[in-house]
XYZ file of C-alpha atoms in Angstrom:
639
model
C -12.169 -10.706 -9.759
C -8.669 -11.576 -10.930
C -8.074 -13.194 -7.564
C -10.869 -15.619 -8.382
C -8.882 -16.830 -11.343
C -5.942 -17.571 -9.058
C -7.993 -19.566 -6.561
C -9.992 -21.390 -9.194
C -6.976 -23.652 -9.748
C -7.005 -24.522 -6.083
C -10.494 -26.015 -5.877
C -9.172 -29.366 -4.588
C -7.349 -27.456 -1.861
C -10.449 -25.479 -0.959
C -12.483 -28.673 -0.627
C -9.928 -30.311 1.648
C -9.523 -27.204 3.785
C -13.272 -26.813 4.189
C -13.613 -30.468 5.191
C -10.847 -30.071 7.751
C -12.482 -26.975 9.206
C -15.907 -28.603 9.302
C -14.413 -31.599 11.049
C -13.936 -29.371 14.090
C -16.819 -28.499 16.358
C -16.637 -24.729 16.123
C -17.668 -22.738 19.151
C -16.726 -19.498 20.842
C -15.765 -18.804 24.410
C -15.004 -15.756 26.520
C -11.463 -14.550 27.109
C -10.129 -14.847 30.658
C -6.944 -13.712 32.471
C -6.634 -17.233 33.973
C -6.988 -19.140 30.701
C -3.535 -20.806 30.910
C -3.292 -21.058 34.711
C -3.118 -24.840 34.661
C -2.080 -25.600 31.078
C 0.897 -23.211 30.954
C 1.593 -21.766 34.411
C 5.017 -20.298 33.459
C 3.639 -18.347 30.496
C 3.637 -14.872 32.074
C 7.161 -15.318 33.446
C 8.488 -16.430 30.052
C 6.926 -13.493 28.229
C 8.015 -10.893 30.746
C 11.596 -12.135 31.121
C 12.090 -12.317 27.342
C 10.640 -8.845 26.869
C 12.799 -7.507 29.690
C 15.955 -8.807 28.014
C 14.880 -7.444 24.615
C 14.183 -3.962 26.006
C 17.472 -3.894 27.914
C 19.229 -4.604 24.628
C 17.122 -2.088 22.679
C 14.676 0.179 24.563
C 12.836 0.911 21.303
C 11.788 -2.744 21.073
C 8.962 -2.078 23.522
C 7.401 0.375 21.100
C 7.927 -2.096 18.257
C 6.054 -4.923 19.968
C 3.276 -2.567 21.089
C 2.842 -1.383 17.487
C 2.735 -5.005 16.294
C -0.233 -5.584 18.590
C -2.021 -2.442 17.334
C -1.487 -3.375 13.690
C -2.625 -6.928 14.358
C -5.869 -6.051 16.130
C -6.869 -3.397 13.597
C -6.790 -5.928 10.725
C -9.385 -8.674 11.085
C -9.051 -8.680 14.873
C -6.409 -9.797 17.403
C -5.502 -13.068 15.713
C -1.714 -12.838 15.112
C -2.306 -12.567 11.373
C 0.290 -9.769 11.259
C 2.971 -12.315 12.215
C 2.365 -14.587 9.209
C 4.965 -14.576 6.456
C 3.777 -14.290 2.873
C 3.326 -17.557 0.988
C 3.027 -18.330 -2.729
C -0.746 -18.275 -2.351
C -1.111 -15.453 0.197
C -0.023 -11.817 0.234
C -0.010 -11.152 3.959
C 0.053 -8.057 6.143
C 3.784 -7.749 6.808
C 4.513 -6.281 3.386
C 1.405 -4.122 3.070
C 2.385 -0.440 2.549
C 1.474 0.598 6.141
C 3.739 -2.159 7.518
C 6.531 -2.868 5.020
C 10.000 -2.137 6.380
C 8.504 -0.477 9.455
C 7.137 -3.156 11.803
C 9.616 -4.426 14.399
C 9.753 -7.203 16.989
C 8.981 -10.359 15.017
C 12.168 -12.022 16.247
C 11.243 -11.243 19.879
C 7.851 -12.922 19.472
C 9.644 -15.870 17.839
C 11.954 -16.132 20.864
C 9.024 -16.071 23.292
C 7.136 -18.648 21.247
C 10.140 -20.971 21.202
C 10.434 -20.857 25.007
C 6.690 -21.308 25.453
C 6.646 -24.337 23.137
C 9.422 -25.920 25.202
C 7.444 -25.345 28.383
C 3.922 -26.202 27.208
C 3.804 -27.457 23.600
C 0.909 -26.638 21.267
C -0.967 -24.794 24.011
C -0.509 -21.005 23.781
C -1.486 -18.979 20.738
C 0.776 -16.427 19.106
C -2.120 -13.963 19.472
C -2.037 -14.309 23.270
C 1.746 -14.094 23.358
C 1.565 -10.824 21.416
C -1.115 -9.440 23.763
C 0.998 -10.244 26.842
C 4.186 -8.921 25.231
C 2.462 -5.621 24.390
C 1.343 -5.196 28.011
C 4.815 -5.999 29.324
C 6.392 -3.598 26.819
C 4.400 -0.751 28.344
C 4.955 -1.840 31.953
C 8.718 -2.250 31.464
C 8.902 1.314 30.126
C 7.223 2.620 33.331
C 3.736 2.663 31.909
C 0.496 1.222 33.327
C -0.286 -2.454 33.825
C -3.530 -4.289 33.146
C -4.944 -7.790 33.272
C -4.592 -9.338 29.829
C -7.588 -11.416 28.838
C -6.444 -14.669 27.204
C -7.862 -17.515 25.166
C -7.365 -16.202 21.628
C -6.455 -18.546 18.811
C -4.402 -17.815 15.682
C -5.621 -17.000 12.194
C -4.695 -19.311 9.351
C -4.634 -16.503 6.806
C -3.591 -12.852 6.543
C -4.772 -10.143 4.150
C -2.602 -7.445 2.621
C -5.694 -5.740 1.202
C -7.306 -5.594 4.658
C -4.163 -4.029 6.124
C -4.248 -1.300 3.480
C -7.951 -0.691 4.047
C -8.038 -0.777 7.859
C -4.847 0.912 9.060
C -5.208 4.726 9.086
C -2.456 6.448 7.036
C -0.187 9.047 8.753
C -1.882 11.876 6.828
C -5.451 10.989 7.918
C -7.543 13.847 9.281
C -9.553 13.745 12.509
C -12.762 12.536 10.855
C -10.956 9.685 9.096
C -9.214 8.671 12.321
C -12.430 8.765 14.323
C -14.184 6.668 11.683
C -11.356 4.092 11.596
C -11.412 3.634 15.373
C -15.204 3.611 15.492
C -15.255 0.796 12.916
C -13.327 -1.279 15.469
C -15.721 -0.459 18.318
C -13.400 2.142 19.852
C -14.719 5.570 20.824
C -13.001 8.976 20.817
C -11.694 8.533 24.358
C -10.177 5.180 23.392
C -8.655 6.739 20.279
C -6.944 9.606 22.097
C -5.713 7.363 24.907
C -4.375 4.720 22.510
C -2.680 7.389 20.397
C -0.670 8.121 23.530
C 1.344 5.009 22.626
C 3.344 7.442 20.510
C 4.970 8.652 23.703
C 7.495 5.893 22.870
C 8.939 4.712 19.588
C 10.221 6.185 16.361
C 9.126 7.121 12.854
C 10.866 7.296 9.487
C 11.698 10.554 7.749
C 9.597 9.532 4.721
C 6.529 9.304 6.982
C 6.831 12.641 8.788
C 8.585 14.748 6.112
C 5.426 16.362 4.788
C 4.394 17.320 8.326
C 7.616 19.136 9.218
C 7.857 21.017 5.927
C 4.234 21.729 4.991
C 1.999 22.191 7.998
C 1.473 25.518 9.744
C 0.251 24.027 13.048
C 3.755 23.039 14.094
C 6.252 24.719 16.426
C 8.923 26.284 14.224
C 11.852 25.145 16.361
C 10.491 21.590 16.532
C 10.146 21.563 12.734
C 13.696 22.887 12.308
C 15.160 20.163 14.547
C 13.401 17.439 12.557
C 14.319 19.011 9.191
C 18.008 18.860 10.143
C 18.009 15.056 9.795
C 15.142 14.748 7.293
C 15.978 16.747 4.149
C 13.365 17.458 1.509
C 14.842 14.719 -0.680
C 16.798 11.736 0.648
C 17.489 10.062 4.008
C 14.017 8.495 3.818
C 14.787 5.719 6.299
C 16.243 7.938 9.016
C 14.485 7.108 12.281
C 13.710 9.733 14.899
C 11.869 9.601 18.212
C 8.176 10.458 18.277
C 8.822 12.178 21.615
C 12.226 13.884 21.830
C 12.015 14.419 25.589
C 11.436 10.920 27.024
C 11.407 8.558 24.012
C 11.810 5.379 26.062
C 9.525 6.267 28.989
C 5.801 5.629 28.762
C 4.386 8.902 30.127
C 2.133 11.799 29.178
C 4.827 13.911 27.500
C 3.205 13.029 24.148
C 0.140 15.086 25.078
C 2.255 17.987 26.355
C 3.986 17.926 22.962
C 0.663 18.173 21.108
C -0.400 21.192 23.159
C 2.850 22.877 22.083
C 2.474 22.018 18.380
C 5.138 19.294 18.583
C 3.242 16.311 17.231
C 5.565 14.512 14.805
C 2.859 12.929 12.676
C -0.180 14.649 11.213
C -2.349 11.975 12.874
C -0.846 13.012 16.207
C -1.339 16.760 15.904
C -4.944 16.574 14.629
C -5.908 15.348 18.088
C -5.227 18.874 19.324
C -6.253 21.808 17.193
C -7.671 19.551 14.498
C -11.267 20.666 14.946
C -12.458 18.299 17.661
C -13.534 19.833 20.964
C -13.614 16.454 22.724
C -10.167 15.466 21.480
C -8.767 18.873 22.438
C -10.115 18.503 25.966
C -8.839 14.937 26.326
C -5.359 15.968 25.196
C -5.357 18.801 27.746
C -6.662 16.429 30.445
C -4.019 13.765 29.818
C -1.250 16.374 29.497
C -1.836 17.403 33.108
C -2.809 14.022 34.568
C -0.476 11.118 33.850
C -2.462 8.808 36.134
C -5.681 9.401 34.209
C -3.867 8.776 30.915
C -2.440 5.490 32.201
C -5.806 4.329 33.495
C -7.627 5.140 30.230
C -4.834 3.666 28.108
C -4.980 0.393 30.012
C -8.780 0.208 29.670
C -8.574 0.950 25.933
C -5.901 -1.737 25.451
C -8.173 -4.337 27.037
C -10.989 -3.144 24.805
C -8.824 -3.230 21.678
C -7.557 -6.681 22.609
C -11.126 -7.929 22.421
C -11.597 -7.004 18.739
C -12.880 -10.114 16.933
C -10.759 -12.763 18.697
C -10.798 -16.322 17.384
C -11.750 -18.627 20.270
C -12.929 -22.161 20.906
C -11.944 -24.193 17.858
C -11.857 -21.294 15.422
C -8.410 -20.772 13.958
C -5.552 -22.810 15.380
C -2.638 -22.801 17.839
C 0.356 -22.157 15.601
C 3.587 -23.928 16.489
C 5.513 -21.284 14.548
C 4.112 -17.754 14.611
C 5.284 -17.095 11.055
C 3.315 -19.861 9.362
C 0.032 -21.675 9.709
C -0.214 -25.359 10.559
C -2.314 -25.535 7.423
C 0.615 -24.239 5.364
C 2.247 -27.662 5.009
C -1.026 -29.094 3.727
C -1.369 -26.186 1.357
C 2.135 -26.729 0.001
C 1.512 -30.419 -0.535
C -1.730 -29.780 -2.353
C -0.221 -26.985 -4.411
C 2.614 -29.262 -5.447
C 0.110 -31.972 -6.250
C -1.640 -29.531 -8.556
C 1.771 -28.435 -9.934
C 0.851 -24.901 -8.964
C 3.886 -22.808 -8.109
C 5.080 -19.251 -8.183
C 8.196 -18.044 -9.949
C 10.103 -14.822 -9.860
C 9.951 -12.565 -12.882
C 13.120 -12.403 -14.978
C 14.263 -10.381 -18.025
C 15.504 -13.633 -19.624
C 12.292 -15.608 -19.103
C 11.706 -16.228 -22.862
C 15.358 -16.342 -23.973
C 15.098 -19.931 -25.187
C 11.349 -20.420 -25.610
C 10.699 -17.294 -27.705
C 13.999 -15.656 -28.731
C 12.403 -13.324 -31.296
C 9.893 -11.863 -28.816
C 11.614 -8.517 -28.175
C 12.199 -7.920 -31.895
C 8.556 -8.677 -32.705
C 7.239 -6.324 -30.031
C 9.601 -3.478 -30.858
C 9.159 -3.664 -34.632
C 5.367 -3.741 -34.346
C 5.397 -0.861 -31.891
C 7.771 1.116 -34.123
C 5.386 0.788 -37.083
C 2.393 1.739 -34.905
C 4.113 4.815 -33.441
C 5.338 5.931 -36.871
C 1.755 5.715 -38.143
C 0.314 7.479 -35.072
C 2.748 8.958 -32.519
C -0.068 9.108 -29.946
C -0.237 5.314 -29.952
C 2.786 5.169 -27.672
C 0.876 7.037 -24.970
C -2.124 4.769 -25.540
C -0.136 1.588 -24.919
C 1.589 3.081 -21.907
C -1.791 4.013 -20.422
C -3.106 0.499 -21.100
C -0.287 -0.884 -18.979
C -0.983 1.587 -16.148
C -4.691 0.779 -16.130
C -3.970 -2.930 -16.217
C -1.512 -3.002 -13.311
C -3.624 -0.788 -11.063
C -6.557 -3.215 -11.225
C -5.790 -6.600 -9.646
C -2.182 -6.449 -10.814
C -0.348 -6.738 -14.144
C -2.351 -9.641 -15.551
C -3.734 -8.336 -18.888
C -7.253 -8.295 -17.454
C -7.761 -4.869 -19.074
C -7.523 -6.509 -22.501
C -10.476 -8.883 -21.963
C -13.716 -8.141 -23.800
C -16.965 -8.224 -21.844
C -18.937 -11.455 -21.946
C -22.568 -12.224 -21.022
C -21.342 -13.351 -17.608
C -18.569 -10.808 -17.032
C -18.554 -7.012 -16.964
C -14.891 -6.340 -17.617
C -12.587 -3.340 -17.255
C -12.709 -1.965 -20.796
C -16.094 -0.357 -20.321
C -15.643 0.807 -16.753
C -16.142 4.611 -16.503
C -12.390 5.366 -16.148
C -11.692 3.382 -19.349
C -14.768 3.497 -21.596
C -14.116 5.198 -24.946
C -10.718 6.393 -23.753
C -8.301 3.443 -23.742
C -6.389 2.971 -26.988
C -4.067 0.376 -28.491
C -5.970 -2.892 -28.218
C -5.502 -3.582 -31.929
C -1.739 -3.044 -31.631
C -1.514 -5.632 -28.851
C -3.616 -7.962 -31.018
C -1.153 -7.515 -33.901
C 1.835 -8.250 -31.666
C 0.105 -11.293 -30.194
C -0.660 -12.682 -33.659
C 2.991 -12.412 -34.699
C 4.196 -13.908 -31.402
C 1.800 -16.853 -31.716
C 3.154 -17.563 -35.194
C 6.718 -17.529 -33.875
C 6.245 -19.361 -30.560
C 2.697 -20.656 -30.027
C 1.073 -20.711 -26.571
C 4.236 -19.431 -24.905
C 4.095 -15.688 -24.228
C 1.407 -14.059 -22.099
C -0.534 -10.985 -23.124
C 0.547 -9.439 -19.807
C 4.223 -9.708 -20.790
C 3.529 -8.416 -24.286
C 1.840 -5.370 -22.789
C 4.760 -4.777 -20.402
C 7.282 -4.913 -23.262
C 5.110 -2.758 -25.520
C 4.814 -0.094 -22.796
C 8.595 0.044 -22.399
C 9.106 0.287 -26.184
C 6.435 3.001 -26.422
C 8.491 5.186 -24.101
C 11.837 4.366 -25.711
C 10.522 5.055 -29.245
C 9.399 8.513 -28.111
C 12.920 9.374 -26.876
C 12.290 8.336 -23.296
C 14.279 6.038 -20.973
C 14.741 2.293 -21.367
C 14.672 -0.398 -18.686
C 14.936 -4.152 -18.383
C 11.420 -5.577 -18.423
C 10.974 -8.435 -15.981
C 8.993 -11.249 -17.623
C 7.154 -14.400 -16.659
C 3.646 -13.068 -15.989
C 0.583 -15.069 -16.921
C -2.870 -13.857 -17.922
C -5.976 -13.510 -15.783
C -9.093 -15.477 -16.615
C -11.392 -12.764 -15.304
C -11.671 -8.973 -15.253
C -13.575 -6.733 -12.861
C -15.404 -3.535 -13.767
C -16.015 -2.804 -10.091
C -12.296 -3.104 -9.306
C -11.461 -0.683 -12.128
C -13.868 1.883 -10.684
C -12.481 1.411 -7.179
C -8.754 1.339 -7.961
C -8.205 3.889 -10.744
C -7.883 7.442 -9.357
C -10.372 9.857 -10.978
C -9.063 13.013 -12.742
C -10.435 15.205 -9.933
C -8.637 13.362 -7.094
C -6.749 15.478 -4.562
C -3.151 14.870 -3.519
C -4.159 12.838 -0.449
C -6.402 10.538 -2.483
C -3.706 10.113 -5.140
C -1.059 9.311 -2.560
C -3.358 6.769 -0.927
C -4.226 5.116 -4.263
C -0.558 4.691 -5.163
C 0.367 3.560 -1.652
C -2.292 0.842 -1.884
C -0.284 -0.562 -4.803
C 3.010 -0.377 -2.953
C 4.135 2.815 -4.723
C 5.487 5.775 -2.750
C 5.304 9.524 -3.442
C 8.474 9.470 -5.547
C 7.031 6.664 -7.688
C 3.747 8.546 -8.005
C 5.308 11.814 -9.201
C 7.685 10.044 -11.587
C 4.935 7.860 -13.065
C 2.655 10.875 -13.445
C 5.323 12.186 -15.815
C 3.891 9.756 -18.372
C 1.507 12.636 -19.101
C 4.340 14.293 -20.973
C 2.846 12.365 -23.909
C -0.719 11.598 -24.873
C -4.072 13.347 -24.955
C -7.209 13.891 -22.906
C -10.861 14.519 -23.748
C -12.560 17.859 -23.249
C -15.113 16.264 -20.898
C -12.287 15.179 -18.584
C -10.404 18.494 -18.335
C -13.276 20.991 -18.793
C -13.791 21.627 -15.094
C -10.091 22.283 -14.649
C -9.807 24.968 -17.352
C -13.001 26.778 -16.356
C -13.137 26.439 -12.560
C -9.706 26.176 -11.000
C -7.646 29.168 -9.916
C -4.250 27.457 -9.913
C -4.035 27.583 -13.709
C -2.215 29.952 -16.043
C -4.865 32.212 -17.658
C -3.388 31.983 -21.169
C -3.133 28.208 -20.907
C -6.768 28.045 -19.754
C -7.896 30.298 -22.617
C -6.140 28.150 -25.239
C -7.843 25.024 -23.939
C -11.217 26.737 -23.632
C -11.076 27.636 -27.329
C -11.597 23.978 -28.309
C -13.467 22.867 -25.189
C -16.583 25.008 -24.703
C -18.584 24.911 -21.506
C -21.167 22.745 -23.241
C -20.469 20.391 -26.158
C -17.432 19.014 -27.997
C -16.970 16.508 -25.159
C -14.846 14.104 -27.217
C -12.387 16.667 -28.510
C -8.871 15.405 -27.795
C -6.035 17.732 -26.881
C -2.433 17.109 -25.909
C -1.554 16.867 -22.246
C 1.659 18.721 -23.082
C 1.236 21.368 -25.814
C 4.973 21.860 -26.270
C 6.304 18.363 -27.057
C 3.240 16.069 -27.052
C 5.020 13.172 -28.786
C 8.380 13.394 -27.014
C 8.919 11.728 -23.676
C 10.719 14.457 -21.732
C 10.437 16.596 -18.599
C 8.339 19.372 -20.162
C 5.361 18.034 -18.197
C 6.997 19.125 -14.944
C 7.958 22.526 -16.362
C 4.285 22.943 -17.308
C 3.144 22.217 -13.740
C 5.427 24.907 -12.312
C 3.803 27.424 -14.649
C 0.249 26.349 -13.775
C -0.066 24.454 -17.046
C -1.213 21.043 -15.833
C -4.172 19.963 -17.945
C -5.755 17.637 -15.396
C -6.432 18.388 -11.733
C -4.460 15.233 -10.821
C -1.498 16.720 -12.678
C -1.527 20.154 -11.093
C -2.003 18.937 -7.496
C 1.521 17.529 -7.706
C 2.758 21.121 -7.606
C 1.062 23.600 -5.327
C -1.363 20.986 -4.045
C -0.134 21.049 -0.457
C 2.637 18.454 -0.596
C 6.168 19.702 -0.045
C 7.736 16.452 -1.203
C 5.660 16.416 -4.382
C 6.484 20.084 -5.014
C 10.194 19.435 -4.650
C 10.146 16.376 -6.866
C 8.386 18.367 -9.594
C 11.055 21.074 -9.297
C 13.800 18.436 -9.330
C 12.503 16.650 -12.422
C 11.777 19.913 -14.240
C 15.466 20.789 -13.963
C 16.891 17.298 -14.486
C 15.519 15.213 -17.336
C 18.034 12.438 -16.649
C 16.872 12.074 -13.059
C 13.260 11.957 -14.212
C 14.037 9.241 -16.752
C 15.915 7.176 -14.194
C 13.178 7.407 -11.563
C 10.437 6.781 -14.143
C 12.163 3.604 -15.331
C 12.624 2.349 -11.746
C 8.972 3.068 -10.926
C 7.807 1.251 -14.069
C 9.695 -1.866 -13.005
C 8.158 -1.555 -9.546
C 4.663 -1.054 -10.942
C 5.149 -3.983 -13.307
C 5.655 -6.193 -10.281
C 2.208 -5.524 -8.786
C 0.552 -8.902 -8.067
C 1.653 -10.788 -11.196
C 0.252 -14.232 -11.893
C 3.178 -16.646 -12.297
C 3.935 -20.350 -12.365
C 0.696 -22.128 -13.226
C -1.635 -19.430 -11.923
C -3.763 -17.925 -14.666
C -3.077 -18.996 -18.239
C -1.318 -18.063 -21.480
C -4.135 -16.619 -23.558
C -4.057 -17.408 -27.279
C -6.234 -14.363 -27.934
C -5.719 -11.383 -25.653
C -9.389 -10.433 -25.845
C -10.782 -13.680 -24.449
C -9.859 -16.522 -22.149
C -8.937 -19.898 -23.562
C -11.937 -22.161 -23.933
């Protein structure tokens, strides 16, 4: 819903764009291998020769371009949306968690596009160039060839949210993988064949670490070799080949590896021994028949290349694969509306509201002195705000007759605290510098001061956010992890916000302060085995099996109002109050386990990582420039 508030300012733009789109006669047509035979006869030569030069320079580039095509087609179809750079008004796919800092080959596609434009201007789509380049990448690495169907057009928009939703994570199980491929019209045979693309290419240590340290279905020598360059902590960006034997030859060694327990990623190994008879048999079949693998891979690539193509006059033919032709119009209209985006800065209010930091800290100090648990309440408010449509103060909005907001969503109802403290700060700020400081920035500063006042770390708060005009109860339900979530679900929820496992474990340390209701932790203290019996008994004494639902108890019994690393010490002893706490240690994740051990022994390291993660979380989808508004009352939008 917060995104609606951003686009509401752009209604003139929307009208113009719609009129431009309606001005075209929109129709669809079938793809054909001869689509450019007369309009761009040198196309195939240009693509192949450029790819050949790129692969000679770097053999891994073939895998990079092939992966680009996969990640494009799986998100809203084969429309080159993955190639679009982010814009002030669009968070695209390039920087979505499954793609950020891992996709390769953009510059190669740019080089091909430049040559194609010189040969046949405004004729060939970036989507078709990518499809041809993917085929040539495979062929140049001694893999199969196939006829590439052409005639696609390019998307005008990309979607970071769609990339997060549609691209299977590296820890997905067989059912999740099968479902993801099925949603794209690809069957199990297609899935196994296409997964064979991992016979070439590389992966980062941070992606495969959990596999080589945690899983039992892995060859011990293979795991040891990978562990040598991928320690439990550090070296996250180290790249290693998915297939150690023939990493730059497109063959069936990938399937032989799986049969021997040498799949580098969890999503690789589940194809063999992951509970699927059909996948097991296909892996065995391809491992002994390279010709059959090549034939099925080629057929599946053609099939995947036909996922939701834009044809006819849908979309456009981009002149630059990184930006839409519509982008210039968008920029003009945005400038006409004086809508722009700014970077956040710690000095944003230095001249416009110089007393801001003093006002926030002094009000927070009085509130924490009166009730030490208020610090945890404010910190939690900030978490629950940022995780739902970004750090935009939407969590502070009261419900209205036309809007079911976040306050009364099940994860928040009767449990969020500190609204009146934010109101008090806002009142003082408005007296000092009217209509200047957003509620979102006040909440960010108050969260930092809450931690610092309870003896925790400090950090520079980046400022310049603006406030949402809408809140969404549905988004709060969807985005906030429930207290019974497993480690995989937690990891996925944080990854969807651009936060990695290290961020997740560090931020979870916020539970070193604060309280929880009996109704939230009851199941944990009565049902779970991975809990210290004395700890469970103490909590059961005030939280019976039935009744006393609203009883509040400290998340950390030892130092509940001191921000320290006792939380992590508690987890090691089976003393995590919530299931989402305890799964960080002993929940099946080696990296999480080791981070808990690390923080439990090093309070300074915890504080440093927590502060860095708070800055990172505070940068989730902020409204800046003239997006949103500066609310005069944090509980309601300006009239």
